Amino acid sequence: MSHKIVFLPGDGAGPEVAEAALNVLNATGAKFDIALSVESFPFGGAGIDATGAPLPEETKAACLASDAVFLGAVGGPKWDGAAVRPEQGLLALRQELGVFANLRPIKVLPGMERQSPLREEIARGIDILIIRELTGGVYFGEREEGDERASDVCTYTKGEVERVARVAFEAAKGRGGRVTSVDKANVMATSRLWRKATTALRDAEYSEINLDHGLIDAMAMKLITSPGAFDVMLTENMFGDILSDEASVIGGSIGLAPSASLGVGTRGLYEPIHGSAPDIAGQDKANPVGAILSAAMMLRHSLGNEHAARAIENAIDEAVASGRGTGDIGGDDGTQQFADHICDLVAKG
Ligand code: NAD
Ligand code: IPM
Ligand code: MN
């Protein structure tokens, strides 16, 4: 039986990196004998242009009937100020799929410490797993729009905190056993609940995990001064959005960072953490590594094929270490040229 994959190329540079990832996914499928059935649907700004809605009904139904969803990126200046925004489609999709845990691994690939804005000795070997809560907090609270007054309400329940904390504790078991939970407990009630609930869960079920708590402002600083201090970083939706962009550039470029969004069961949503990169869209310049590594995460988490996931990750390591890559990481490959090279490495491997 073949795995049903829904492809959402999206907007701007999204379709370029999605095509690159799809080529690698197909090459990997051929190599490891994995039957894939991939179908593309309009989403984001492309969804608005095609149907008026960023998450068209047909797209939503296909995602809900799939084994995994792959997204390039959404958004762009074309839809700024419009009645409905492409980003609303992404938030709705995350909620519909129930993918409350967003895994954003941040690794400095071999050789990439040279591209880091941090000193090489600080950047070398960094390996942090950011786990961002994805379907709660200020992104999904009551909103009041207005020219005189506006508000965005931030709410979390104990259950929402516990389920994502559990993902972090389970992940830490297979890594360094340390979780740093990031909040703003000196100001926010949701953060004080977050701290209480994560501590209680660790005490009750994960005594082997070393859990500490830090405030978002100080942790944003520590991510730059001593990123090596972190193993798993657990945080709420908005803080995770910001910290993951910050952390991604330690590795040389936001274009390198992948993500997997998971809920109950094995279906997941896979996307690079970057946006539609309007400034470089349509020029074959976008770095496809984050998208390609997201496809690897799809193979691991939704298709249950660790072997194939590793083959892609090894090919990326090898290519980048040999100096191949797009301009943002100092190489001179085009997006598709780099992806073709990864396809060759996977096929040979
Ligand atoms: P962005 O991530 O698109 O771009 C920020 C900077 O990083 C730009 O200079 C861009 O050129 C660079 N960059 C991004 N991806 C790159 C890649 N693969 N290779 C090389 N360089 C890359 O963020 P932005 O400009 O703030 O947002 C643009 C649009 O994307 C907005 O509409 C925003 O809402 C949307 N967005 C979407 C997603 C998503 O779909 N998951 C994520 C973030 C932002
Ligand atoms: C991301 C993006 C999205 C977010 C936007 C586009 C809604 O920045 O995936 O990181 O804020 O979650
Ligand atoms: Mn973001």
mmCIF file of C-alpha atoms and ligand atoms in Angstrom:
data_model
loop_
_atom_site.group_PDB
_atom_site.id
_atom_site.type_symbol
_atom_site.label_atom_id
_atom_site.label_comp_id
_atom_site.label_asym_id
_atom_site.label_seq_id
_atom_site.Cartn_x
_atom_site.Cartn_y
_atom_site.Cartn_z
ATOM 1 C CA MET A 1 0.000 0.000 0.000
ATOM 2 C CA SER A 2 1.370 3.400 -0.863
ATOM 3 C CA HIS A 3 1.723 6.297 1.582
ATOM 4 C CA LYS A 4 -0.639 9.165 0.801
ATOM 5 C CA ILE A 5 1.237 12.440 0.836
ATOM 6 C CA VAL A 6 -0.387 15.811 0.318
ATOM 7 C CA PHE A 7 1.921 18.434 -1.144
ATOM 8 C CA LEU A 8 1.245 22.120 -0.545
ATOM 9 C CA PRO A 9 3.839 24.146 -2.491
ATOM 10 C CA GLY A 10 2.391 27.468 -1.295
ATOM 11 C CA ASP A 11 3.813 30.847 -2.233
ATOM 12 C CA GLY A 12 7.018 32.707 -3.101
ATOM 13 C CA ALA A 13 10.052 30.458 -2.692
ATOM 14 C CA GLY A 14 7.778 27.759 -1.186
ATOM 15 C CA PRO A 15 7.147 25.938 -4.507
ATOM 16 C CA GLU A 16 10.882 26.010 -5.315
ATOM 17 C CA VAL A 17 12.005 24.335 -2.077
ATOM 18 C CA ALA A 18 8.992 22.000 -2.139
ATOM 19 C CA GLU A 19 9.905 20.796 -5.639
ATOM 20 C CA ALA A 20 13.486 20.202 -4.488
ATOM 21 C CA ALA A 21 12.260 18.189 -1.501
ATOM 22 C CA LEU A 22 9.843 16.220 -3.663
ATOM 23 C CA ASN A 23 12.623 15.232 -6.056
ATOM 24 C CA VAL A 24 14.698 13.975 -3.135
ATOM 25 C CA LEU A 25 11.698 12.184 -1.624
ATOM 26 C CA ASN A 26 11.040 10.423 -4.941
ATOM 27 C CA ALA A 27 14.703 9.436 -5.336
ATOM 28 C CA THR A 28 14.705 8.098 -1.773
ATOM 29 C CA GLY A 29 11.447 6.225 -2.378
ATOM 30 C CA ALA A 30 12.961 4.577 -5.447
ATOM 31 C CA LYS A 31 16.142 3.637 -3.587
ATOM 32 C CA PHE A 32 14.382 2.150 -0.544
ATOM 33 C CA ASP A 33 11.356 0.741 -2.325
ATOM 34 C CA ILE A 34 8.861 3.009 -0.580
ATOM 35 C CA ALA A 35 5.562 3.412 -2.430
ATOM 36 C CA LEU A 36 4.483 7.038 -2.403
ATOM 37 C CA SER A 37 1.373 8.617 -3.819
ATOM 38 C CA VAL A 38 1.832 12.370 -3.885
ATOM 39 C CA GLU A 39 -0.827 14.903 -4.843
ATOM 40 C CA SER A 40 -0.497 18.711 -4.828
ATOM 41 C CA PHE A 41 -3.170 21.156 -3.679
ATOM 42 C CA PRO A 42 -3.503 24.950 -3.571
ATOM 43 C CA PHE A 43 -2.835 26.506 -0.169
ATOM 44 C CA GLY A 44 -2.016 29.892 1.327
ATOM 45 C CA GLY A 45 -1.913 32.757 -1.158
ATOM 46 C CA ALA A 46 -2.255 30.212 -3.973
ATOM 47 C CA GLY A 47 -5.422 28.948 -2.252
ATOM 48 C CA ILE A 48 -6.803 32.482 -2.028
ATOM 49 C CA ASP A 49 -6.066 33.068 -5.728
ATOM 50 C CA ALA A 50 -7.672 29.769 -6.764
ATOM 51 C CA THR A 51 -10.738 29.693 -4.494
ATOM 52 C CA GLY A 52 -10.824 32.775 -2.260
ATOM 53 C CA ALA A 53 -9.764 30.745 0.811
ATOM 54 C CA PRO A 54 -6.214 30.064 2.104
ATOM 55 C CA LEU A 55 -7.240 26.555 3.173
ATOM 56 C CA PRO A 56 -9.709 25.474 0.460
ATOM 57 C CA GLU A 57 -12.199 22.747 1.466
ATOM 58 C CA GLU A 58 -10.731 20.267 -1.019
ATOM 59 C CA THR A 59 -7.225 20.893 0.319
ATOM 60 C CA LYS A 60 -8.396 20.451 3.901
ATOM 61 C CA ALA A 61 -10.198 17.192 3.113
ATOM 62 C CA ALA A 62 -7.130 15.803 1.325
ATOM 63 C CA CYS A 63 -4.869 16.721 4.277
ATOM 64 C CA LEU A 64 -7.229 15.032 6.743
ATOM 65 C CA ALA A 65 -7.263 11.868 4.596
ATOM 66 C CA SER A 66 -3.473 11.761 4.173
ATOM 67 C CA ASP A 67 -0.603 10.026 5.961
ATOM 68 C CA ALA A 68 1.506 13.178 5.883
ATOM 69 C CA VAL A 69 1.368 16.752 4.629
ATOM 70 C CA PHE A 70 4.336 18.626 3.187
ATOM 71 C CA LEU A 71 4.362 22.422 2.960
ATOM 72 C CA GLY A 72 6.778 24.773 1.208
ATOM 73 C CA ALA A 73 5.841 28.169 2.702
ATOM 74 C CA VAL A 74 2.994 30.660 2.528
ATOM 75 C CA GLY A 75 2.555 34.420 2.417
ATOM 76 C CA GLY A 76 3.933 37.414 0.600
ATOM 77 C CA PRO A 77 3.403 41.084 -0.116
ATOM 78 C CA LYS A 78 0.723 40.326 -2.714
ATOM 79 C CA TRP A 79 -1.730 39.376 0.057
ATOM 80 C CA ASP A 80 -0.697 41.927 2.702
ATOM 81 C CA GLY A 81 -3.685 44.030 3.702
ATOM 82 C CA ALA A 82 -6.179 41.639 2.064
ATOM 83 C CA ALA A 83 -9.342 40.630 3.937
ATOM 84 C CA VAL A 84 -7.982 37.138 4.419
ATOM 85 C CA ARG A 85 -4.284 36.303 4.814
ATOM 86 C CA PRO A 86 -2.393 33.208 3.593
ATOM 87 C CA GLU A 87 -1.043 32.694 7.150
ATOM 88 C CA GLN A 88 -4.601 32.096 8.411
ATOM 89 C CA GLY A 89 -4.669 28.966 6.264
ATOM 90 C CA LEU A 90 -1.556 27.642 7.975
ATOM 91 C CA LEU A 91 -2.939 28.252 11.451
ATOM 92 C CA ALA A 92 -6.222 26.583 10.478
ATOM 93 C CA LEU A 93 -4.381 23.603 8.990
ATOM 94 C CA ARG A 94 -2.276 23.092 12.139
ATOM 95 C CA GLN A 95 -5.457 23.210 14.216
ATOM 96 C CA GLU A 96 -7.419 20.877 11.893
ATOM 97 C CA LEU A 97 -4.595 18.327 11.941
ATOM 98 C CA GLY A 98 -4.222 18.691 15.720
ATOM 99 C CA VAL A 99 -0.454 18.966 15.426
ATOM 100 C CA PHE A 100 0.312 20.485 18.819
ATOM 101 C CA ALA A 101 4.036 19.654 18.978
ATOM 102 C CA ASN A 102 6.389 21.353 16.544
ATOM 103 C CA LEU A 103 9.862 19.805 16.470
ATOM 104 C CA ARG A 104 12.518 22.198 15.185
ATOM 105 C CA PRO A 105 15.958 20.585 15.322
ATOM 106 C CA ILE A 106 18.790 23.079 15.134
ATOM 107 C CA LYS A 107 22.095 21.558 14.114
ATOM 108 C CA VAL A 108 25.305 23.107 12.937
ATOM 109 C CA LEU A 109 26.175 20.829 10.024
ATOM 110 C CA PRO A 110 29.805 19.818 9.517
ATOM 111 C CA GLY A 111 31.659 22.786 7.997
ATOM 112 C CA MET A 112 28.781 25.201 8.567
ATOM 113 C CA GLU A 113 30.362 26.708 11.716
ATOM 114 C CA ARG A 114 32.325 28.837 9.249
ATOM 115 C CA GLN A 115 29.051 30.430 8.064
ATOM 116 C CA SER A 116 27.754 31.096 11.571
ATOM 117 C CA PRO A 117 27.495 34.685 12.818
ATOM 118 C CA LEU A 118 28.895 33.261 16.086
ATOM 119 C CA ARG A 119 32.549 32.403 16.601
ATOM 120 C CA GLU A 120 33.374 28.987 15.144
ATOM 121 C CA GLU A 121 34.242 27.456 18.510
ATOM 122 C CA ILE A 122 30.832 28.494 19.902
ATOM 123 C CA ALA A 123 28.879 27.257 16.892
ATOM 124 C CA ARG A 124 30.677 23.947 16.289
ATOM 125 C CA GLY A 125 28.640 20.826 17.014
ATOM 126 C CA ILE A 126 25.508 22.639 18.265
ATOM 127 C CA ASP A 127 22.564 20.232 18.415
ATOM 128 C CA ILE A 128 19.386 21.622 19.995
ATOM 129 C CA LEU A 129 15.874 20.270 19.623
ATOM 130 C CA ILE A 130 13.351 23.070 20.011
ATOM 131 C CA ILE A 131 9.865 21.827 20.810
ATOM 132 C CA ARG A 132 7.351 24.559 20.202
ATOM 133 C CA GLU A 133 3.721 24.255 21.311
ATOM 134 C CA LEU A 134 1.810 24.858 18.070
ATOM 135 C CA THR A 135 -1.966 24.965 18.532
ATOM 136 C CA GLY A 136 -2.465 27.162 21.587
ATOM 137 C CA GLY A 137 -1.429 30.433 23.188
ATOM 138 C CA VAL A 138 -1.795 33.877 21.702
ATOM 139 C CA TYR A 139 -2.008 32.496 18.129
ATOM 140 C CA PHE A 140 -5.389 30.949 18.859
ATOM 141 C CA GLY A 141 -6.879 33.173 21.559
ATOM 142 C CA GLU A 142 -9.704 35.663 21.164
ATOM 143 C CA ARG A 143 -8.699 38.554 18.974
ATOM 144 C CA GLU A 144 -10.072 42.047 18.771
ATOM 145 C CA GLU A 145 -9.047 44.119 15.774
ATOM 146 C CA GLY A 146 -9.254 47.875 15.911
ATOM 147 C CA ASP A 147 -7.669 51.215 15.224
ATOM 148 C CA GLU A 148 -8.170 52.535 18.770
ATOM 149 C CA ARG A 149 -7.918 49.254 20.685
ATOM 150 C CA ALA A 150 -6.853 45.749 19.785
ATOM 151 C CA SER A 151 -6.184 42.617 21.790
ATOM 152 C CA ASP A 152 -4.810 39.094 21.421
ATOM 153 C CA VAL A 153 -5.637 36.807 24.310
ATOM 154 C CA CYS A 154 -3.145 34.165 25.446
ATOM 155 C CA THR A 155 -4.661 31.065 27.037
ATOM 156 C CA TYR A 156 -3.197 27.684 27.955
ATOM 157 C CA THR A 157 -4.772 24.766 29.770
ATOM 158 C CA LYS A 158 -2.880 22.306 31.953
ATOM 159 C CA GLY A 159 -3.684 19.548 29.459
ATOM 160 C CA GLU A 160 -2.227 21.517 26.551
ATOM 161 C CA VAL A 161 0.982 22.086 28.488
ATOM 162 C CA GLU A 162 1.270 18.474 29.639
ATOM 163 C CA ARG A 163 0.848 16.906 26.211
ATOM 164 C CA VAL A 164 3.619 18.951 24.619
ATOM 165 C CA ALA A 165 5.858 18.609 27.700
ATOM 166 C CA ARG A 166 5.483 14.847 27.378
ATOM 167 C CA VAL A 167 6.802 15.055 23.792
ATOM 168 C CA ALA A 168 9.815 17.006 25.079
ATOM 169 C CA PHE A 169 10.535 14.566 27.923
ATOM 170 C CA GLU A 170 10.234 11.552 25.602
ATOM 171 C CA ALA A 171 12.574 13.211 23.075
ATOM 172 C CA ALA A 172 15.097 14.063 25.815
ATOM 173 C CA LYS A 173 15.231 10.386 26.855
ATOM 174 C CA GLY A 174 16.775 9.554 23.489
ATOM 175 C CA ARG A 175 19.210 12.487 23.658
ATOM 176 C CA GLY A 176 21.082 14.190 26.527
ATOM 177 C CA GLY A 177 18.250 13.843 29.065
ATOM 178 C CA ARG A 178 17.956 17.620 29.608
ATOM 179 C CA VAL A 179 14.953 19.869 28.991
ATOM 180 C CA THR A 180 15.062 23.645 29.345
ATOM 181 C CA SER A 181 11.554 25.042 29.537
ATOM 182 C CA VAL A 182 11.314 28.670 28.457
ATOM 183 C CA ASP A 183 8.584 30.993 29.733
ATOM 184 C CA LYS A 184 7.897 34.464 31.150
ATOM 185 C CA ALA A 185 6.750 33.347 34.606
ATOM 186 C CA ASN A 186 7.799 36.653 36.178
ATOM 187 C CA VAL A 187 4.998 38.352 34.233
ATOM 188 C CA MET A 188 2.511 35.960 32.630
ATOM 189 C CA ALA A 189 -0.106 33.741 34.300
ATOM 190 C CA THR A 190 0.054 31.253 31.408
ATOM 191 C CA SER A 191 3.797 30.939 32.062
ATOM 192 C CA ARG A 192 3.256 30.251 35.747
ATOM 193 C CA LEU A 193 0.790 27.482 34.798
ATOM 194 C CA TRP A 194 3.338 26.236 32.237
ATOM 195 C CA ARG A 195 6.063 26.041 34.907
ATOM 196 C CA LYS A 196 3.827 24.270 37.430
ATOM 197 C CA ALA A 197 2.489 21.739 34.926
ATOM 198 C CA THR A 198 5.873 20.853 33.404
ATOM 199 C CA THR A 199 7.473 20.452 36.843
ATOM 200 C CA ALA A 200 4.619 18.265 38.126
ATOM 201 C CA LEU A 201 4.766 16.009 35.069
ATOM 202 C CA ARG A 202 8.529 15.619 35.347
ATOM 203 C CA ASP A 203 8.230 14.802 39.088
ATOM 204 C CA ALA A 204 5.426 12.292 38.511
ATOM 205 C CA GLU A 205 6.659 10.464 35.427
ATOM 206 C CA TYR A 206 10.107 11.579 34.271
ATOM 207 C CA SER A 207 12.373 11.678 37.317
ATOM 208 C CA GLU A 208 15.333 10.735 35.087
ATOM 209 C CA ILE A 209 14.952 13.992 33.113
ATOM 210 C CA ASN A 210 16.906 17.037 34.172
ATOM 211 C CA LEU A 211 14.364 19.898 33.810
ATOM 212 C CA ASP A 212 15.226 23.519 34.282
ATOM 213 C CA HIS A 213 13.284 26.701 33.605
ATOM 214 C CA GLY A 214 14.457 29.966 32.105
ATOM 215 C CA LEU A 215 12.891 33.311 31.247
ATOM 216 C CA ILE A 216 12.501 34.050 27.530
ATOM 217 C CA ASP A 217 14.581 37.243 27.554
ATOM 218 C CA ALA A 218 17.569 35.658 29.276
ATOM 219 C CA MET A 219 17.258 32.475 27.209
ATOM 220 C CA ALA A 220 17.304 34.486 23.957
ATOM 221 C CA MET A 221 20.615 35.886 25.168
ATOM 222 C CA LYS A 222 22.009 32.518 26.302
ATOM 223 C CA LEU A 223 21.176 31.010 22.914
ATOM 224 C CA ILE A 224 23.801 33.351 21.474
ATOM 225 C CA THR A 225 26.388 33.338 24.278
ATOM 226 C CA SER A 226 26.300 29.596 25.036
ATOM 227 C CA PRO A 227 24.085 27.593 22.671
ATOM 228 C CA GLY A 228 25.977 24.456 23.734
ATOM 229 C CA ALA A 229 24.185 24.642 27.097
ATOM 230 C CA PHE A 230 20.908 23.469 25.499
ATOM 231 C CA ASP A 231 19.710 19.951 24.699
ATOM 232 C CA VAL A 232 15.896 20.032 24.354
ATOM 233 C CA MET A 233 14.244 23.431 24.603
ATOM 234 C CA LEU A 234 10.502 23.388 25.332
ATOM 235 C CA THR A 235 8.406 26.498 24.920
ATOM 236 C CA GLU A 236 5.023 27.971 24.043
ATOM 237 C CA ASN A 237 3.847 28.947 20.581
ATOM 238 C CA MET A 238 5.013 32.558 20.151
ATOM 239 C CA PHE A 239 8.294 32.194 22.062
ATOM 240 C CA GLY A 240 9.105 29.098 20.000
ATOM 241 C CA ASP A 241 8.443 30.934 16.750
ATOM 242 C CA ILE A 242 10.930 33.645 17.666
ATOM 243 C CA LEU A 243 13.606 31.497 19.323
ATOM 244 C CA SER A 244 13.689 29.038 16.424
ATOM 245 C CA ASP A 245 14.415 31.734 13.815
ATOM 246 C CA GLU A 246 17.131 33.067 16.138
ATOM 247 C CA ALA A 247 18.617 29.607 16.710
ATOM 248 C CA SER A 248 18.466 28.646 13.021
ATOM 249 C CA VAL A 249 21.068 31.182 11.948
ATOM 250 C CA ILE A 250 23.636 29.775 14.387
ATOM 251 C CA GLY A 251 23.865 27.034 11.754
ATOM 252 C CA GLY A 252 24.549 29.559 8.991
ATOM 253 C CA SER A 253 21.126 30.221 7.455
ATOM 254 C CA ILE A 254 17.425 29.950 8.236
ATOM 255 C CA GLY A 255 17.207 27.997 4.969
ATOM 256 C CA LEU A 256 18.821 24.999 6.677
ATOM 257 C CA ALA A 257 16.235 24.404 9.404
ATOM 258 C CA PRO A 258 13.479 21.758 9.048
ATOM 259 C CA SER A 259 10.415 21.021 11.164
ATOM 260 C CA ALA A 260 7.885 18.317 11.946
ATOM 261 C CA SER A 261 4.527 19.075 13.528
ATOM 262 C CA LEU A 262 2.972 16.110 15.284
ATOM 263 C CA GLY A 263 -0.166 15.305 17.246
ATOM 264 C CA VAL A 264 -1.772 12.056 18.274
ATOM 265 C CA GLY A 265 -0.933 9.244 15.841
ATOM 266 C CA THR A 266 1.630 9.294 13.076
ATOM 267 C CA ARG A 267 0.196 11.856 10.648
ATOM 268 C CA GLY A 268 2.321 14.989 10.593
ATOM 269 C CA LEU A 269 2.834 18.313 8.861
ATOM 270 C CA TYR A 270 6.349 18.923 7.556
ATOM 271 C CA GLU A 271 7.747 22.305 6.567
ATOM 272 C CA PRO A 272 10.999 24.228 6.652
ATOM 273 C CA ILE A 273 10.836 26.889 9.378
ATOM 274 C CA HIS A 274 11.472 29.756 6.971
ATOM 275 C CA GLY A 275 8.851 31.768 5.136
ATOM 276 C CA SER A 276 8.179 32.455 1.477
ATOM 277 C CA ALA A 277 11.371 34.583 1.177
ATOM 278 C CA PRO A 278 9.822 37.151 -1.223
ATOM 279 C CA ASP A 279 13.182 38.882 -1.679
ATOM 280 C CA ILE A 280 14.710 35.846 -3.424
ATOM 281 C CA ALA A 281 11.609 34.036 -4.744
ATOM 282 C CA GLY A 282 11.609 32.905 -8.370
ATOM 283 C CA GLN A 283 15.384 33.135 -8.732
ATOM 284 C CA ASP A 284 16.406 29.533 -7.944
ATOM 285 C CA LYS A 285 18.370 30.922 -4.975
ATOM 286 C CA ALA A 286 16.431 29.548 -2.004
ATOM 287 C CA ASN A 287 18.267 27.019 0.118
ATOM 288 C CA PRO A 288 16.302 23.744 -0.102
ATOM 289 C CA VAL A 289 18.083 22.019 2.819
ATOM 290 C CA GLY A 290 15.400 22.867 5.407
ATOM 291 C CA ALA A 291 12.719 21.509 3.070
ATOM 292 C CA ILE A 292 14.724 18.393 2.200
ATOM 293 C CA LEU A 293 15.446 17.665 5.877
ATOM 294 C CA SER A 294 11.725 18.128 6.565
ATOM 295 C CA ALA A 295 11.082 15.345 4.034
ATOM 296 C CA ALA A 296 13.563 13.217 6.009
ATOM 297 C CA MET A 297 11.585 13.943 9.171
ATOM 298 C CA MET A 298 8.442 12.849 7.318
ATOM 299 C CA LEU A 299 10.063 9.525 6.483
ATOM 300 C CA ARG A 300 11.049 9.091 10.136
ATOM 301 C CA HIS A 301 7.906 10.200 11.970
ATOM 302 C CA SER A 302 4.999 9.506 9.589
ATOM 303 C CA LEU A 303 6.311 6.777 7.260
ATOM 304 C CA GLY A 304 8.279 4.853 9.893
ATOM 305 C CA ASN A 305 11.426 4.576 7.785
ATOM 306 C CA GLU A 306 14.418 5.633 9.883
ATOM 307 C CA HIS A 307 16.814 4.139 7.359
ATOM 308 C CA ALA A 308 15.601 6.315 4.505
ATOM 309 C CA ALA A 309 15.512 9.414 6.739
ATOM 310 C CA ARG A 310 19.148 8.829 7.709
ATOM 311 C CA ALA A 311 20.144 8.372 4.054
ATOM 312 C CA ILE A 312 18.876 11.874 3.249
ATOM 313 C CA GLU A 313 20.495 13.395 6.337
ATOM 314 C CA ASN A 314 23.835 11.734 5.529
ATOM 315 C CA ALA A 315 23.661 12.992 1.944
ATOM 316 C CA ILE A 316 23.029 16.558 3.180
ATOM 317 C CA ASP A 317 25.956 16.320 5.627
ATOM 318 C CA GLU A 318 28.243 15.033 2.893
ATOM 319 C CA ALA A 319 27.200 17.645 0.323
ATOM 320 C CA VAL A 320 27.481 20.590 2.704
ATOM 321 C CA ALA A 321 30.813 19.388 4.134
ATOM 322 C CA SER A 322 32.174 19.225 0.575
ATOM 323 C CA GLY A 323 31.297 22.898 -0.004
ATOM 324 C CA ARG A 324 28.140 22.359 -2.048
ATOM 325 C CA GLY A 325 25.182 24.613 -1.321
ATOM 326 C CA THR A 326 23.225 27.705 -2.270
ATOM 327 C CA GLY A 327 24.567 31.262 -1.965
ATOM 328 C CA ASP A 328 23.281 31.880 1.583
ATOM 329 C CA ILE A 329 25.764 29.276 2.876
ATOM 330 C CA GLY A 330 28.614 30.336 0.627
ATOM 331 C CA GLY A 331 28.055 27.879 -2.230
ATOM 332 C CA ASP A 332 27.179 28.493 -5.857
ATOM 333 C CA ASP A 333 24.475 25.905 -6.492
ATOM 334 C CA GLY A 334 20.983 26.765 -7.625
ATOM 335 C CA THR A 335 18.081 25.335 -5.602
ATOM 336 C CA GLN A 336 17.320 22.518 -8.041
ATOM 337 C CA GLN A 337 20.969 21.806 -8.859
ATOM 338 C CA PHE A 338 21.688 21.209 -5.172
ATOM 339 C CA ALA A 339 18.633 18.942 -4.871
ATOM 340 C CA ASP A 340 19.791 16.942 -7.921
ATOM 341 C CA HIS A 341 23.137 16.412 -6.207
ATOM 342 C CA ILE A 342 21.368 15.091 -3.089
ATOM 343 C CA CYS A 343 19.297 12.747 -5.302
ATOM 344 C CA ASP A 344 22.548 11.382 -6.800
ATOM 345 C CA LEU A 345 24.122 10.882 -3.365
ATOM 346 C CA VAL A 346 21.032 9.072 -2.044
ATOM 347 C CA ALA A 347 20.856 6.874 -5.153
ATOM 348 C CA LYS A 348 24.545 5.939 -4.892
ATOM 349 C CA GLY A 349 24.591 5.591 -1.081
HETATM 350 P P1 NAD B 1 11.291 34.634 5.563
HETATM 351 O O1 NAD B 1 11.679 33.466 6.392
HETATM 352 O O2 NAD B 1 10.491 34.364 4.359
HETATM 353 O O3 NAD B 1 12.618 35.424 5.114
HETATM 354 C C1 NAD B 1 13.512 36.009 6.064
HETATM 355 C C2 NAD B 1 14.898 36.146 5.415
HETATM 356 O O4 NAD B 1 15.473 34.836 5.282
HETATM 357 C C3 NAD B 1 14.858 36.719 3.997
HETATM 358 O O5 NAD B 1 15.980 37.530 3.794
HETATM 359 C C4 NAD B 1 14.923 35.500 3.091
HETATM 360 O O6 NAD B 1 15.518 35.696 1.842
HETATM 361 C C5 NAD B 1 15.787 34.554 3.945
HETATM 362 N N1 NAD B 1 15.414 33.155 3.649
HETATM 363 C C6 NAD B 1 14.258 32.540 3.983
HETATM 364 N N2 NAD B 1 14.230 31.299 3.503
HETATM 365 C C7 NAD B 1 15.396 31.115 2.862
HETATM 366 C C8 NAD B 1 15.954 30.031 2.135
HETATM 367 N N3 NAD B 1 15.309 28.853 1.997
HETATM 368 N N4 NAD B 1 17.179 30.178 1.592
HETATM 369 C C9 NAD B 1 17.855 31.336 1.728
HETATM 370 N N5 NAD B 1 17.379 32.403 2.394
HETATM 371 C C10 NAD B 1 16.151 32.294 2.961
HETATM 372 O O7 NAD B 1 10.534 35.644 6.554
HETATM 373 P P2 NAD B 1 9.747 37.017 6.193
HETATM 374 O O8 NAD B 1 10.416 37.724 5.076
HETATM 375 O O9 NAD B 1 9.564 37.667 7.486
HETATM 376 O O10 NAD B 1 8.315 36.499 5.722
HETATM 377 C C11 NAD B 1 7.906 36.437 4.353
HETATM 378 C C12 NAD B 1 6.528 35.819 4.288
HETATM 379 O O11 NAD B 1 6.592 34.456 4.697
HETATM 380 C C13 NAD B 1 5.509 36.486 5.219
HETATM 381 O O12 NAD B 1 4.293 36.567 4.516
HETATM 382 C C14 NAD B 1 5.389 35.541 6.383
HETATM 383 O O13 NAD B 1 4.140 35.578 7.026
HETATM 384 C C15 NAD B 1 5.611 34.212 5.695
HETATM 385 N N6 NAD B 1 6.095 33.125 6.562
HETATM 386 C C16 NAD B 1 5.614 31.883 6.287
HETATM 387 C C17 NAD B 1 6.090 30.795 6.979
HETATM 388 C C18 NAD B 1 5.545 29.434 6.669
HETATM 389 O O14 NAD B 1 4.909 29.262 5.645
HETATM 390 N N7 NAD B 1 5.775 28.438 7.477
HETATM 391 C C19 NAD B 1 7.101 30.963 7.928
HETATM 392 C C20 NAD B 1 7.590 32.244 8.163
HETATM 393 C C21 NAD B 1 7.084 33.332 7.467
HETATM 394 C C1 IPM B 2 6.327 29.732 11.167
HETATM 395 C C2 IPM B 2 5.669 31.005 10.662
HETATM 396 C C3 IPM B 2 4.201 31.004 11.034
HETATM 397 C C4 IPM B 2 4.106 31.052 12.550
HETATM 398 C C5 IPM B 2 3.355 32.122 10.406
HETATM 399 C C6 IPM B 2 3.532 32.195 8.926
HETATM 400 C C7 IPM B 2 1.910 31.963 10.761
HETATM 401 O O1 IPM B 2 6.333 32.131 11.130
HETATM 402 O O2 IPM B 2 5.908 28.645 10.762
HETATM 403 O O3 IPM B 2 7.278 29.822 11.941
HETATM 404 O O4 IPM B 2 4.191 32.141 13.149
HETATM 405 O O5 IPM B 2 3.921 29.991 13.145
HETATM 406 MN MN MN B 3 8.198 31.690 12.174
#
